[in-house]
mmCIF file of C-alpha atoms and ligand atoms in Angstrom:
data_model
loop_
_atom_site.group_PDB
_atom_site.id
_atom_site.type_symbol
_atom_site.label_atom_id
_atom_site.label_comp_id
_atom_site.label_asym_id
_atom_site.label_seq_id
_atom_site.Cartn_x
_atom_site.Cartn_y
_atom_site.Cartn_z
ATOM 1 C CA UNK N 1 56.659 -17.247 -25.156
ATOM 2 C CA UNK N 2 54.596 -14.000 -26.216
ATOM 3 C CA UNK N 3 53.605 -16.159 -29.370
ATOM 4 C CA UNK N 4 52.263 -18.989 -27.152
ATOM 5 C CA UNK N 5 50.542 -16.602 -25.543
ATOM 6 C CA UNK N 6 48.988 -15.495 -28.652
ATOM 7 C CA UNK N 7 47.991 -18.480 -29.397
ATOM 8 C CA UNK N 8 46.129 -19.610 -26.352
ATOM 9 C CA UNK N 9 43.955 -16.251 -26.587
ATOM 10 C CA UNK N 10 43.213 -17.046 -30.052
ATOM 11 C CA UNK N 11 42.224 -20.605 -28.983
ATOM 12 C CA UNK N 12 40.205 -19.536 -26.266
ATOM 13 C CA UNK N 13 38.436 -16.865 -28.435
ATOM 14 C CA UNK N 14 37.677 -19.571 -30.713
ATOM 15 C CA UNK N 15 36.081 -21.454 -27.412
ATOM 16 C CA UNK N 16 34.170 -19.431 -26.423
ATOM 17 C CA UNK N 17 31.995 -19.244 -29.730
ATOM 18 C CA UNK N 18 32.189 -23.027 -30.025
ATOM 19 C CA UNK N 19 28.557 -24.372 -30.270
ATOM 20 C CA UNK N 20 27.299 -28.009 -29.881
ATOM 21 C CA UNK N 21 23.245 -28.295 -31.009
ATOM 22 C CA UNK N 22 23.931 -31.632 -30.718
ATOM 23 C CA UNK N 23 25.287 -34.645 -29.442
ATOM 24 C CA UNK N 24 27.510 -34.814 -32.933
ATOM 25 C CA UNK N 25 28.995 -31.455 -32.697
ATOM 26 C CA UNK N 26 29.724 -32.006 -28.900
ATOM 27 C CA UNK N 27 32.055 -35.170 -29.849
ATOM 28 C CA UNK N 28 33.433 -32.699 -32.805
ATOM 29 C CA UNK N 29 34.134 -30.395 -30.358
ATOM 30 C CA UNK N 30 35.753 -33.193 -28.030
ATOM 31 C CA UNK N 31 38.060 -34.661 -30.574
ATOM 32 C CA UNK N 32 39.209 -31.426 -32.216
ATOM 33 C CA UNK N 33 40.316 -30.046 -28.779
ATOM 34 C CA UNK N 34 40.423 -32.485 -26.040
ATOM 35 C CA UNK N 35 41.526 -35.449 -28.409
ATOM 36 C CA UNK N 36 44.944 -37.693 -28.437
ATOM 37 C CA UNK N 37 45.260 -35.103 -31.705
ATOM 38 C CA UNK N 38 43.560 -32.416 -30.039
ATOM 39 C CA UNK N 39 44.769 -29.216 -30.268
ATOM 40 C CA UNK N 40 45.476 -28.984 -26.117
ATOM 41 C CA UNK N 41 47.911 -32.213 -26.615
ATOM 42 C CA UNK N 42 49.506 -30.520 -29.550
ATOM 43 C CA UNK N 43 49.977 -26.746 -27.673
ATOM 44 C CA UNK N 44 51.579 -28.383 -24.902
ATOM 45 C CA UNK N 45 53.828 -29.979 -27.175
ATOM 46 C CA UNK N 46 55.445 -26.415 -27.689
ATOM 47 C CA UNK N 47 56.450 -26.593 -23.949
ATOM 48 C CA UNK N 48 60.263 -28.097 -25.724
ATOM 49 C CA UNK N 49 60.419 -25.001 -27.511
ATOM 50 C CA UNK N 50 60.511 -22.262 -24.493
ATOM 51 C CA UNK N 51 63.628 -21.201 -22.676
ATOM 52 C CA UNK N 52 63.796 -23.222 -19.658
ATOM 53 C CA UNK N 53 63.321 -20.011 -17.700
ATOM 54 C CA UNK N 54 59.850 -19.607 -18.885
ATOM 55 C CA UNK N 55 58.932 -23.208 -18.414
ATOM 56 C CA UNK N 56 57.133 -22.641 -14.965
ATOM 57 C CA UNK N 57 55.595 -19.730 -16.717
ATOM 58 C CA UNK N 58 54.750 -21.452 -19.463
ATOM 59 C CA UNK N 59 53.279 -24.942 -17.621
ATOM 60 C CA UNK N 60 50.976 -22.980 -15.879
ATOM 61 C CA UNK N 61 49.541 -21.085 -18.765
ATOM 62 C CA UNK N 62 49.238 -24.185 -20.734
ATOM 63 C CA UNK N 63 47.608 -25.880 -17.587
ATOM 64 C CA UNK N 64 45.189 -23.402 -17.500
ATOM 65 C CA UNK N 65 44.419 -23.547 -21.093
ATOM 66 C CA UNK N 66 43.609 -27.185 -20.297
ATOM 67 C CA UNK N 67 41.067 -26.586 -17.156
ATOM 68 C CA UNK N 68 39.584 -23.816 -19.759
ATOM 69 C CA UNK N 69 38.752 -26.437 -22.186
ATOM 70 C CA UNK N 70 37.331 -28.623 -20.152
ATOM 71 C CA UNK N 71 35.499 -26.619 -18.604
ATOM 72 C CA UNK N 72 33.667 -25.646 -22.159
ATOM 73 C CA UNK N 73 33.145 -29.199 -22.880
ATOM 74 C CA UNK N 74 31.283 -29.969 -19.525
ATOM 75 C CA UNK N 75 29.259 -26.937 -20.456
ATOM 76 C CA UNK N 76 27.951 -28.042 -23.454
ATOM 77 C CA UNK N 77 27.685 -31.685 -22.563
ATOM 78 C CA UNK N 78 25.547 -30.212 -19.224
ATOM 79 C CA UNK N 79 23.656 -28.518 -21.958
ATOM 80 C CA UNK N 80 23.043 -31.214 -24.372
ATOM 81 C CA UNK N 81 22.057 -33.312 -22.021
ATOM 82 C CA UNK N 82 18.956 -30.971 -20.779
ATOM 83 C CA UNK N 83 18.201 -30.463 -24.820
ATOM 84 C CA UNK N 84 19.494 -26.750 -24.541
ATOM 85 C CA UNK N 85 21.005 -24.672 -26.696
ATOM 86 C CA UNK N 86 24.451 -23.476 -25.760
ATOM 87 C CA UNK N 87 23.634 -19.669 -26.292
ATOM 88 C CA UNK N 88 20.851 -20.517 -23.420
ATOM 89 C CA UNK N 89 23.728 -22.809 -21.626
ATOM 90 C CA UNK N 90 25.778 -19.722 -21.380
ATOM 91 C CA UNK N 91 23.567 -17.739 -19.607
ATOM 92 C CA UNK N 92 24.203 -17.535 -15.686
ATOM 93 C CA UNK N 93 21.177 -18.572 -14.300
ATOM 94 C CA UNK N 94 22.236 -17.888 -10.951
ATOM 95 C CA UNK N 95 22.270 -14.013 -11.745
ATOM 96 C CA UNK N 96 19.295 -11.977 -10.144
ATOM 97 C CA UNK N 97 16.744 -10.841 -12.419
ATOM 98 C CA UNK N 98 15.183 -7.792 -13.420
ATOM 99 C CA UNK N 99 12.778 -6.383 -11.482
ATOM 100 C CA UNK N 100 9.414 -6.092 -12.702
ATOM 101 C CA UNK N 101 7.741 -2.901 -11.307
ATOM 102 C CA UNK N 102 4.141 -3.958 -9.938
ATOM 103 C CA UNK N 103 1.804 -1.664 -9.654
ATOM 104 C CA UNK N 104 -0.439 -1.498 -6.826
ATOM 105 C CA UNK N 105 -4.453 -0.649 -6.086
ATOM 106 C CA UNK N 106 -5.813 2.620 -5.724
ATOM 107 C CA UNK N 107 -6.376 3.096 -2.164
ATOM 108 C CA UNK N 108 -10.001 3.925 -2.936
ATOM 109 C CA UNK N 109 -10.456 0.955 -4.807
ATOM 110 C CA UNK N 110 -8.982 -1.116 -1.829
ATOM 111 C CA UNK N 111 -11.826 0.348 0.410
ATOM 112 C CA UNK N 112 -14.105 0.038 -1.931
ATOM 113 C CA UNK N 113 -13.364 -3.788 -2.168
ATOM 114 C CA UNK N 114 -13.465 -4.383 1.469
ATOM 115 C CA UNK N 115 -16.949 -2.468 1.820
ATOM 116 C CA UNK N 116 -18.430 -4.688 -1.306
ATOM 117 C CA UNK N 117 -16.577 -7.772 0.168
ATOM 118 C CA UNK N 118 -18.559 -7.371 3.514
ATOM 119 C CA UNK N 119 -21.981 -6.955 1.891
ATOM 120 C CA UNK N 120 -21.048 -9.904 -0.608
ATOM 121 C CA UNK N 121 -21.423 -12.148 2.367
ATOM 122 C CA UNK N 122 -24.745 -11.196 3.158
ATOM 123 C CA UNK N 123 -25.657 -12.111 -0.378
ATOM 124 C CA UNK N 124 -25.401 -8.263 -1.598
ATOM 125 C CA UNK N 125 -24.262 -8.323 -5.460
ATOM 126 C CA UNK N 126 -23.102 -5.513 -6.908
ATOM 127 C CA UNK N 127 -24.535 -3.368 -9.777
ATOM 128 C CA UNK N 128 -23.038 0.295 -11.643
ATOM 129 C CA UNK N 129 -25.214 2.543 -13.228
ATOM 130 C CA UNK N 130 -24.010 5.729 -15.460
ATOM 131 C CA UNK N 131 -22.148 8.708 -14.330
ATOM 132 C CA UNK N 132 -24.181 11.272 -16.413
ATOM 133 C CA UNK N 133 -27.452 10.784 -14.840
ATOM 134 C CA UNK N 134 -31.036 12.174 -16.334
ATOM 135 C CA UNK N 135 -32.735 14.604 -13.533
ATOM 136 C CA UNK N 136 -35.558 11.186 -12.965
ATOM 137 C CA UNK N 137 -32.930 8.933 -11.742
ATOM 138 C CA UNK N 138 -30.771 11.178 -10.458
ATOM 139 C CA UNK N 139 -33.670 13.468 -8.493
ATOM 140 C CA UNK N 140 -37.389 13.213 -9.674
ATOM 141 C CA UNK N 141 -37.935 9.088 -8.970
ATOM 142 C CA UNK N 142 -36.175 9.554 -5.819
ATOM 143 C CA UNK N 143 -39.015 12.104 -4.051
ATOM 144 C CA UNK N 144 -37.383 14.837 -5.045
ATOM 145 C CA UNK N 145 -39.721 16.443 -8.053
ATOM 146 C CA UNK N 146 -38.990 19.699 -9.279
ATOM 147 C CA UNK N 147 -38.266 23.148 -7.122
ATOM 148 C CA UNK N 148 -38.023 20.611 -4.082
ATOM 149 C CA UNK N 149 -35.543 22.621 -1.695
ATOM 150 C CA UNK N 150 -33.716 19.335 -0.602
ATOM 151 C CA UNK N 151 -32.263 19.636 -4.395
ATOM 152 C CA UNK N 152 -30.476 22.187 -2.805
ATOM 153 C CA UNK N 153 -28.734 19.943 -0.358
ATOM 154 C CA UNK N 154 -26.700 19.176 -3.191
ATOM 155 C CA UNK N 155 -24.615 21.170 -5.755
ATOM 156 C CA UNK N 156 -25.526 19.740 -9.257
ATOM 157 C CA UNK N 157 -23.150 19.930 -12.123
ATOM 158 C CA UNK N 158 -25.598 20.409 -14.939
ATOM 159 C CA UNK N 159 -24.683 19.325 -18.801
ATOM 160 C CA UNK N 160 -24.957 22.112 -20.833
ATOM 161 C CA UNK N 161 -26.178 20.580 -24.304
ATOM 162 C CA UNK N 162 -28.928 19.272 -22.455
ATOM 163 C CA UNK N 163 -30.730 20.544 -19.178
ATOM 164 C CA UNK N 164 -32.227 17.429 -18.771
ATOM 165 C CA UNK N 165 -28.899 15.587 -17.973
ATOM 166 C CA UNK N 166 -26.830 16.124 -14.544
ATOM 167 C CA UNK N 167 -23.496 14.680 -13.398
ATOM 168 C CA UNK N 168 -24.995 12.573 -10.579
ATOM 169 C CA UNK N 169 -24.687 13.783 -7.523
ATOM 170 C CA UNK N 170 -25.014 10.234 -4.864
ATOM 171 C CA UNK N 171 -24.903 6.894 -6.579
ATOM 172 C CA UNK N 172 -28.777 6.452 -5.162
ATOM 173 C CA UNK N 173 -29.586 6.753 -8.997
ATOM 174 C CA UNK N 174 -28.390 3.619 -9.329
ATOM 175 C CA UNK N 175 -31.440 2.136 -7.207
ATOM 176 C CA UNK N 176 -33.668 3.533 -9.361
ATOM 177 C CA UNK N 177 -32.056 1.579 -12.261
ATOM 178 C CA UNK N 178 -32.287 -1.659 -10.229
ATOM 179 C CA UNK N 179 -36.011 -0.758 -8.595
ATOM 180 C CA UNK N 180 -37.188 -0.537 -12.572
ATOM 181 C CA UNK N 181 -35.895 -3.437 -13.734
ATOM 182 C CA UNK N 182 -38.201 -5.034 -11.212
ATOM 183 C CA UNK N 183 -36.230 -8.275 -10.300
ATOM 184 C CA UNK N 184 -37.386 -8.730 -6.819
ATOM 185 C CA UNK N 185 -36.247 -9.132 -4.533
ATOM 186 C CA UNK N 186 -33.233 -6.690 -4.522
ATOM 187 C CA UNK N 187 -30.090 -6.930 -2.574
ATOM 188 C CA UNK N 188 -27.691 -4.660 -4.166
ATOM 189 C CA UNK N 189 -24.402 -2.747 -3.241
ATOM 190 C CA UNK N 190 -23.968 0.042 -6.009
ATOM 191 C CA UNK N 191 -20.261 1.708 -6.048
ATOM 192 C CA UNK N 192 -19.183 4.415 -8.053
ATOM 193 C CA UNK N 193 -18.137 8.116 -8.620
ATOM 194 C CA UNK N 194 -20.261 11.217 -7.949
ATOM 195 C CA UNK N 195 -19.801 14.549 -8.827
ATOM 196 C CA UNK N 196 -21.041 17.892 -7.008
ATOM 197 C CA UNK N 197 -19.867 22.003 -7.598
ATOM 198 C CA UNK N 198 -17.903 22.412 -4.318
ATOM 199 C CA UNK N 199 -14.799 24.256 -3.983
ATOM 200 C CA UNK N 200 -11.651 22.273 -4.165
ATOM 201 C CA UNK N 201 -9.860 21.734 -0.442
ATOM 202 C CA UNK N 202 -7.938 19.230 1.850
ATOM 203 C CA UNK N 203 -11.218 17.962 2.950
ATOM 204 C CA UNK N 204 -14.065 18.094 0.103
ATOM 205 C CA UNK N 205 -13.380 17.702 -3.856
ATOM 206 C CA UNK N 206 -15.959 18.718 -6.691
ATOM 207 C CA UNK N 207 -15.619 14.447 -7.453
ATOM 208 C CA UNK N 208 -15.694 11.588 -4.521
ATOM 209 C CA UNK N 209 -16.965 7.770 -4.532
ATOM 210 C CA UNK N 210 -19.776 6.508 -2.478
ATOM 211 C CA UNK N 211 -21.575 2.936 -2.095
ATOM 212 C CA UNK N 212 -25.008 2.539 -1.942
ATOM 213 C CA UNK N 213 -27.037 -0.088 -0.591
ATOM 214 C CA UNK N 214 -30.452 -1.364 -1.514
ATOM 215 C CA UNK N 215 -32.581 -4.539 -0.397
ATOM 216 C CA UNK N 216 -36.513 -4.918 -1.373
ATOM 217 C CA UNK N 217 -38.525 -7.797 -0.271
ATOM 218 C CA UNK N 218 -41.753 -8.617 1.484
ATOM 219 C CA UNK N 219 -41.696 -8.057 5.139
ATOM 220 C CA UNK N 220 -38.456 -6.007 5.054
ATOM 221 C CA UNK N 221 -38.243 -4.129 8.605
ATOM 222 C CA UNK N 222 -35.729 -1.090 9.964
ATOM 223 C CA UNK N 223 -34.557 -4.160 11.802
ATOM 224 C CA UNK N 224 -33.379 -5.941 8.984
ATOM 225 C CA UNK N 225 -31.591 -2.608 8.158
ATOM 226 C CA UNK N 226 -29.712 -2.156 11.449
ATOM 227 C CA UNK N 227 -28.638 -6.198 11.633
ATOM 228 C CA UNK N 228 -27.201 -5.785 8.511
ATOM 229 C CA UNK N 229 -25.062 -2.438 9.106
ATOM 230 C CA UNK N 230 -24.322 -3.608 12.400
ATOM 231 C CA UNK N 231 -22.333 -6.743 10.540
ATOM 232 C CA UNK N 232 -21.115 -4.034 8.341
ATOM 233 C CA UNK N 233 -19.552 -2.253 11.028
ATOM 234 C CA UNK N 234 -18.086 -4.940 13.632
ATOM 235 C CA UNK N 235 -16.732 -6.908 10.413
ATOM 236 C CA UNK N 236 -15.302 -3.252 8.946
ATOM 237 C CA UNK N 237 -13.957 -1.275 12.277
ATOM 238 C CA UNK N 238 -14.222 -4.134 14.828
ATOM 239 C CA UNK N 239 -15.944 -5.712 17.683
ATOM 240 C CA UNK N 240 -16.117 -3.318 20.348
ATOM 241 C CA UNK N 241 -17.034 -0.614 17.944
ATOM 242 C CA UNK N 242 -20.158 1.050 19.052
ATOM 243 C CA UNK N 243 -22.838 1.871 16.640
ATOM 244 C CA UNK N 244 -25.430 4.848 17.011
ATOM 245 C CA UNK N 245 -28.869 6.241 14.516
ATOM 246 C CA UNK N 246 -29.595 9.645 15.080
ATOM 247 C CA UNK N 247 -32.789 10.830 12.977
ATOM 248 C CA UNK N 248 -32.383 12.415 10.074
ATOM 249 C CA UNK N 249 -33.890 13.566 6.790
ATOM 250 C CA UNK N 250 -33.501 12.464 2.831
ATOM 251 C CA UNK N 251 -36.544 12.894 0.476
ATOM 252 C CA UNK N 252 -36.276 9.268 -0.315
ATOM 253 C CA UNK N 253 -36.580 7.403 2.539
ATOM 254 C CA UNK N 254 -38.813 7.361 5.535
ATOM 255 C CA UNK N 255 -37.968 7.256 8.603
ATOM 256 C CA UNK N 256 -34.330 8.257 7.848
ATOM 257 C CA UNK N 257 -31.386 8.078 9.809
ATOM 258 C CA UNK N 258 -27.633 9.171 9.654
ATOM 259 C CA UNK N 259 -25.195 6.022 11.281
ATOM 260 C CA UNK N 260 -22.674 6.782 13.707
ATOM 261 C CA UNK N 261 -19.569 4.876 15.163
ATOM 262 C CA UNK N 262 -18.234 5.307 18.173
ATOM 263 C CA UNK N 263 -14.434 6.810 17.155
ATOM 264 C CA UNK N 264 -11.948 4.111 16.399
ATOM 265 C CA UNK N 265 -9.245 6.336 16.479
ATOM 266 C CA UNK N 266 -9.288 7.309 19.820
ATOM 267 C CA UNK N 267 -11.688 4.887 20.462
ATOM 268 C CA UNK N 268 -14.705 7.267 21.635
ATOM 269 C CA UNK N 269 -12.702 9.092 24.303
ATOM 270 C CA UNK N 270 -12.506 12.361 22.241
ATOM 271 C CA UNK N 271 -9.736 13.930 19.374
ATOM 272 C CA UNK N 272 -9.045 15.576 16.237
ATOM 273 C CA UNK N 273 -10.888 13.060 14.173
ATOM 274 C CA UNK N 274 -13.767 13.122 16.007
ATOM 275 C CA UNK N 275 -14.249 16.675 16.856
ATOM 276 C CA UNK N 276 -13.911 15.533 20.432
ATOM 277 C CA UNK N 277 -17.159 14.131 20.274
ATOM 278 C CA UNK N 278 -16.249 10.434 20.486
ATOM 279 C CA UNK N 279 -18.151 9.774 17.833
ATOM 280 C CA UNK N 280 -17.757 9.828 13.828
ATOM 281 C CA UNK N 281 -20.221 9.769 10.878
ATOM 282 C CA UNK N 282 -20.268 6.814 8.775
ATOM 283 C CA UNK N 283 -23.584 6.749 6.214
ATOM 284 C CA UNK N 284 -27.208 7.921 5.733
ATOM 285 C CA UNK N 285 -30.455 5.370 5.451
ATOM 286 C CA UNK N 286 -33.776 4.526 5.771
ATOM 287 C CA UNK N 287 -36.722 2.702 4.910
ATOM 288 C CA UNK N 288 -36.972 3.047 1.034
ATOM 289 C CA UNK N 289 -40.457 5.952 0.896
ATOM 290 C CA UNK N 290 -43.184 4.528 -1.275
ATOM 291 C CA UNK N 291 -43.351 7.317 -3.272
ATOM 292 C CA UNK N 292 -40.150 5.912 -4.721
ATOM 293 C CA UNK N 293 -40.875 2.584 -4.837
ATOM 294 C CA UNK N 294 -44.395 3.203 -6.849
ATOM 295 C CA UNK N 295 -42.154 5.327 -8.997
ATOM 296 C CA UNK N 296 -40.545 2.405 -9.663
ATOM 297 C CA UNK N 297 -43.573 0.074 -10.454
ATOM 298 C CA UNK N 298 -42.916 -1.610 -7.161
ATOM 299 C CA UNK N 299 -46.338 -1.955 -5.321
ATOM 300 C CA UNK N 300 -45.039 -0.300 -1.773
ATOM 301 C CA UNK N 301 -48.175 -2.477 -0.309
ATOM 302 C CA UNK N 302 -46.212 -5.601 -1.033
ATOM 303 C CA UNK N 303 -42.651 -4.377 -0.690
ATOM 304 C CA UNK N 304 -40.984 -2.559 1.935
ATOM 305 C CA UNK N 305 -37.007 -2.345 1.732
ATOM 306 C CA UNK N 306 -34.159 -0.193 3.110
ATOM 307 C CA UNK N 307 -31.078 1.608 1.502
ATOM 308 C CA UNK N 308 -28.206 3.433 3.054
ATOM 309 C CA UNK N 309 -25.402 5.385 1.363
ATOM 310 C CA UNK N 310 -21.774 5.763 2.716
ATOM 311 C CA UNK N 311 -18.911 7.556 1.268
ATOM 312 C CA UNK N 312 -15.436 6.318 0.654
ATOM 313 C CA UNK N 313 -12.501 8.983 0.597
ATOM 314 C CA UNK N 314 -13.453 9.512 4.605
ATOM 315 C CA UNK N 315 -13.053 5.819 5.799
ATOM 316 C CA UNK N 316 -10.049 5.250 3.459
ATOM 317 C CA UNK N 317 -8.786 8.657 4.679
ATOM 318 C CA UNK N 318 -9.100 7.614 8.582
ATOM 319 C CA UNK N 319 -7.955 4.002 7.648
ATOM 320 C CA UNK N 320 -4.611 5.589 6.348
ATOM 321 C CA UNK N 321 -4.013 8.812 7.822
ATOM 322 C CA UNK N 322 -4.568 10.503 4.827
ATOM 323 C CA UNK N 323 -5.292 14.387 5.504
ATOM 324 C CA UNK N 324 -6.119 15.635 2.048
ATOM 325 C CA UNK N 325 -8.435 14.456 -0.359
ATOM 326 C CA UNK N 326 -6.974 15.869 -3.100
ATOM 327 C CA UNK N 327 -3.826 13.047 -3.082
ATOM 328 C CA UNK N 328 -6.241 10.640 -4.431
ATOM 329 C CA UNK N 329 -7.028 12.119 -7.537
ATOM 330 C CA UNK N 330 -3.159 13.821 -8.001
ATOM 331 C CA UNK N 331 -1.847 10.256 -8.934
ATOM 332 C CA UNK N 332 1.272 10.881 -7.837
ATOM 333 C CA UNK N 333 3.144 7.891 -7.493
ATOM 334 C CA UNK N 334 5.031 8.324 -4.824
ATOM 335 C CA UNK N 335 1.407 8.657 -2.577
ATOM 336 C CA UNK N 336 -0.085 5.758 -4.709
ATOM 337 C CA UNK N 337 2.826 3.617 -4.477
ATOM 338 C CA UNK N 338 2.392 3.165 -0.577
ATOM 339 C CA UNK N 339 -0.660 1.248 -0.790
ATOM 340 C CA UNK N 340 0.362 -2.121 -2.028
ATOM 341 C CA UNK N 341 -1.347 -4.287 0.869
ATOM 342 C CA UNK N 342 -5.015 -5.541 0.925
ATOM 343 C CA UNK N 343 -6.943 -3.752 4.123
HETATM 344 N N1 DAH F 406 -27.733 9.846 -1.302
HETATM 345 C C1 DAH F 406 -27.344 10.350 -0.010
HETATM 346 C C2 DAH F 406 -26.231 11.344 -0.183
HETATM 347 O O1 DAH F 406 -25.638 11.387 -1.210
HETATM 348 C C3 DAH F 406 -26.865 9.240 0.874
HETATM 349 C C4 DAH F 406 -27.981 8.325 1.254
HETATM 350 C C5 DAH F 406 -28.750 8.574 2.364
HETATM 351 C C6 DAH F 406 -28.259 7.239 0.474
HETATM 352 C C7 DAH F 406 -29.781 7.749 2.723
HETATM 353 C C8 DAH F 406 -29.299 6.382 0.837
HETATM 354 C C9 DAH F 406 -30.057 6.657 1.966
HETATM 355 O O2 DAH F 406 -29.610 5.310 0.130
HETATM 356 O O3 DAH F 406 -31.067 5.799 2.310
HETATM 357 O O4 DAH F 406 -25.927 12.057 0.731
#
């Protein structure tokens, strides 16, 4: 008995490595094991040679030997049949998979897609310009010459090898770099990172994003400018969002204004967010100042245009309850990892 038993492992063993690449070897494998000489007619022949008190034992073992076989052979005939091999036929397919981590967007690049996606419907494209900025584009073209106290408005990292070169502070150097090309007319949305020397905290970092706008054409009016941030807003924070201009100053446009919207947290009624005012800050613009544009070689008699720049850690910050700027540059991915879902 313990020999049979030894046997039938040894056979099975022996099954279990059995290959067929082809229809050939399958019918090998057929006659050798499931044939009239086959070695599973021969093994049950030993059934005369156990004790008859083992023969129950021993019919079911050999039984089973049988199914084990067969069950093989319908394998590889299965697999032959779909031109497999049998090491791929002997893979489960019906076991799960591995997972595949995927890695999700930067929930400042998701806001920064939504904010170009709404402009991109109004025909906006979308143009970058350099991060290391020379004081013309990043100051002088934009009305702000040298010793101008607005410079002040803004801390300026300044490159040491070369006083002539700043870390740009607002992404409205980028206008200057379409203006001079002189493709008109313009209709731009310019993204990117700016840098200015502020001390690190929960609510401002020495880097931050911002999106710029810029259209130049004949005939361009400030109501041209407010139809086209008033799409911004109902298609960003919704319909019954209200939408205010206060006056304001920036060197390089004139009139200027600052936008506001009424608070969509607590939906103008007063909180936290809002400093109880009902009302929250969303972007500066204006009417592009001729002084820029003839800095640019556009003739401001011809051309008239608007720009407006907003930034984007505050929106993406409201949008997801975020209450410290500094998470988005950490890159910790237990933050990062929550943001898998398009706004
Ligand atoms: N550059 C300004 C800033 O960084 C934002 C801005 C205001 C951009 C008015 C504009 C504009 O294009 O018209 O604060």
């Amino acid at each position: 008995m313990e020999q049979l038993l030894n046997k039938i492992e040894a056979y099975k063993s022996e099954i279990d490595n059995a290959a067929a690449a082809d229809a050939k070897a399958l019918e090998e494998f057929r006659i050798k094991w499931l044939g009239t000489k086959g070695i599973v007619k021969e093994i049950m022949g030993e059934m005369k040679n156990v004790a008859p008190e083992k023969k129950k034992e021993a019919g079911q073992l050999l039984n089973e030997f049988k199914q084990y076989t067969e069950a093989k052979f319908e394998l590889l005939k299965e697999a032959s049949a779909n031109g497999q091999s049998v090491a791929a036929a002997s893979i489960d397919l019906s076991l799960p998979g591995d997972v595949m981590p995927i890695g999700s967007r930067h929930p400042i690049t998701l806001m920064r897609n939504k904010i170009v996606s709404i402009f991109q419907r109004l025909g906006f494209a979308v143009a970058e310009g350099p991060e290391i900025e020379d004081d013309w584009h990043n100051f002088g073209a934009l009305n702000l010459p040298a010793h101008h106290p607005a410079r002040d408005m803004q801390d300026t990292f300044y490159i040491q090898q070369n006083p002539d070169w700043v870390l740009r502070t607002h992404t409205s150097s980028v206008q200057i770099r379409e203006m001079e090309k002189g493709n008109l007319p313009i209709r731009m949305l310019m993204p990117g990172r700016v840098y200015r020397n502020e001390t690190i905290s929960a609510r401002s970092h020495c880097f931050f994003h911002q999106v710029e706008g810029l259209y130049i054409d004949e005939n361009v009016s400030f109501a041209d400018l407010k139809q086209t941030l008033y799409f911004f807003v109902k298609e960003m924070y919704g319909k019954d969002v209200k939408v205010r201009f206060r006056p304001s100053y920036f060197p390089f446009t004139e009139p200027s204004a600052e936008m506001d919207v009424s608070c969509f947290i607590c939906g103008g009624s007063g909180c936290n967010i809002c400093k109880k005012t009902g009302w929250v800050e969303i972007l500066g613009c204006g009417m592009v100042h001729p002084n820029v544009l003839t800095n640019c070689g556009i003739d401001p008699n011809k051309y008239s245009g608007f720009a407006f720049g907003m930034g984007i850690e505050r929106p993406a910050m409201l949008k997801y309850g975020i209450n410290d700027i500094r998470l988005f540059s950490e890159n910790d991915v237990r933050f990062l990892k929550q943001f898998t879902s398009a706004i």
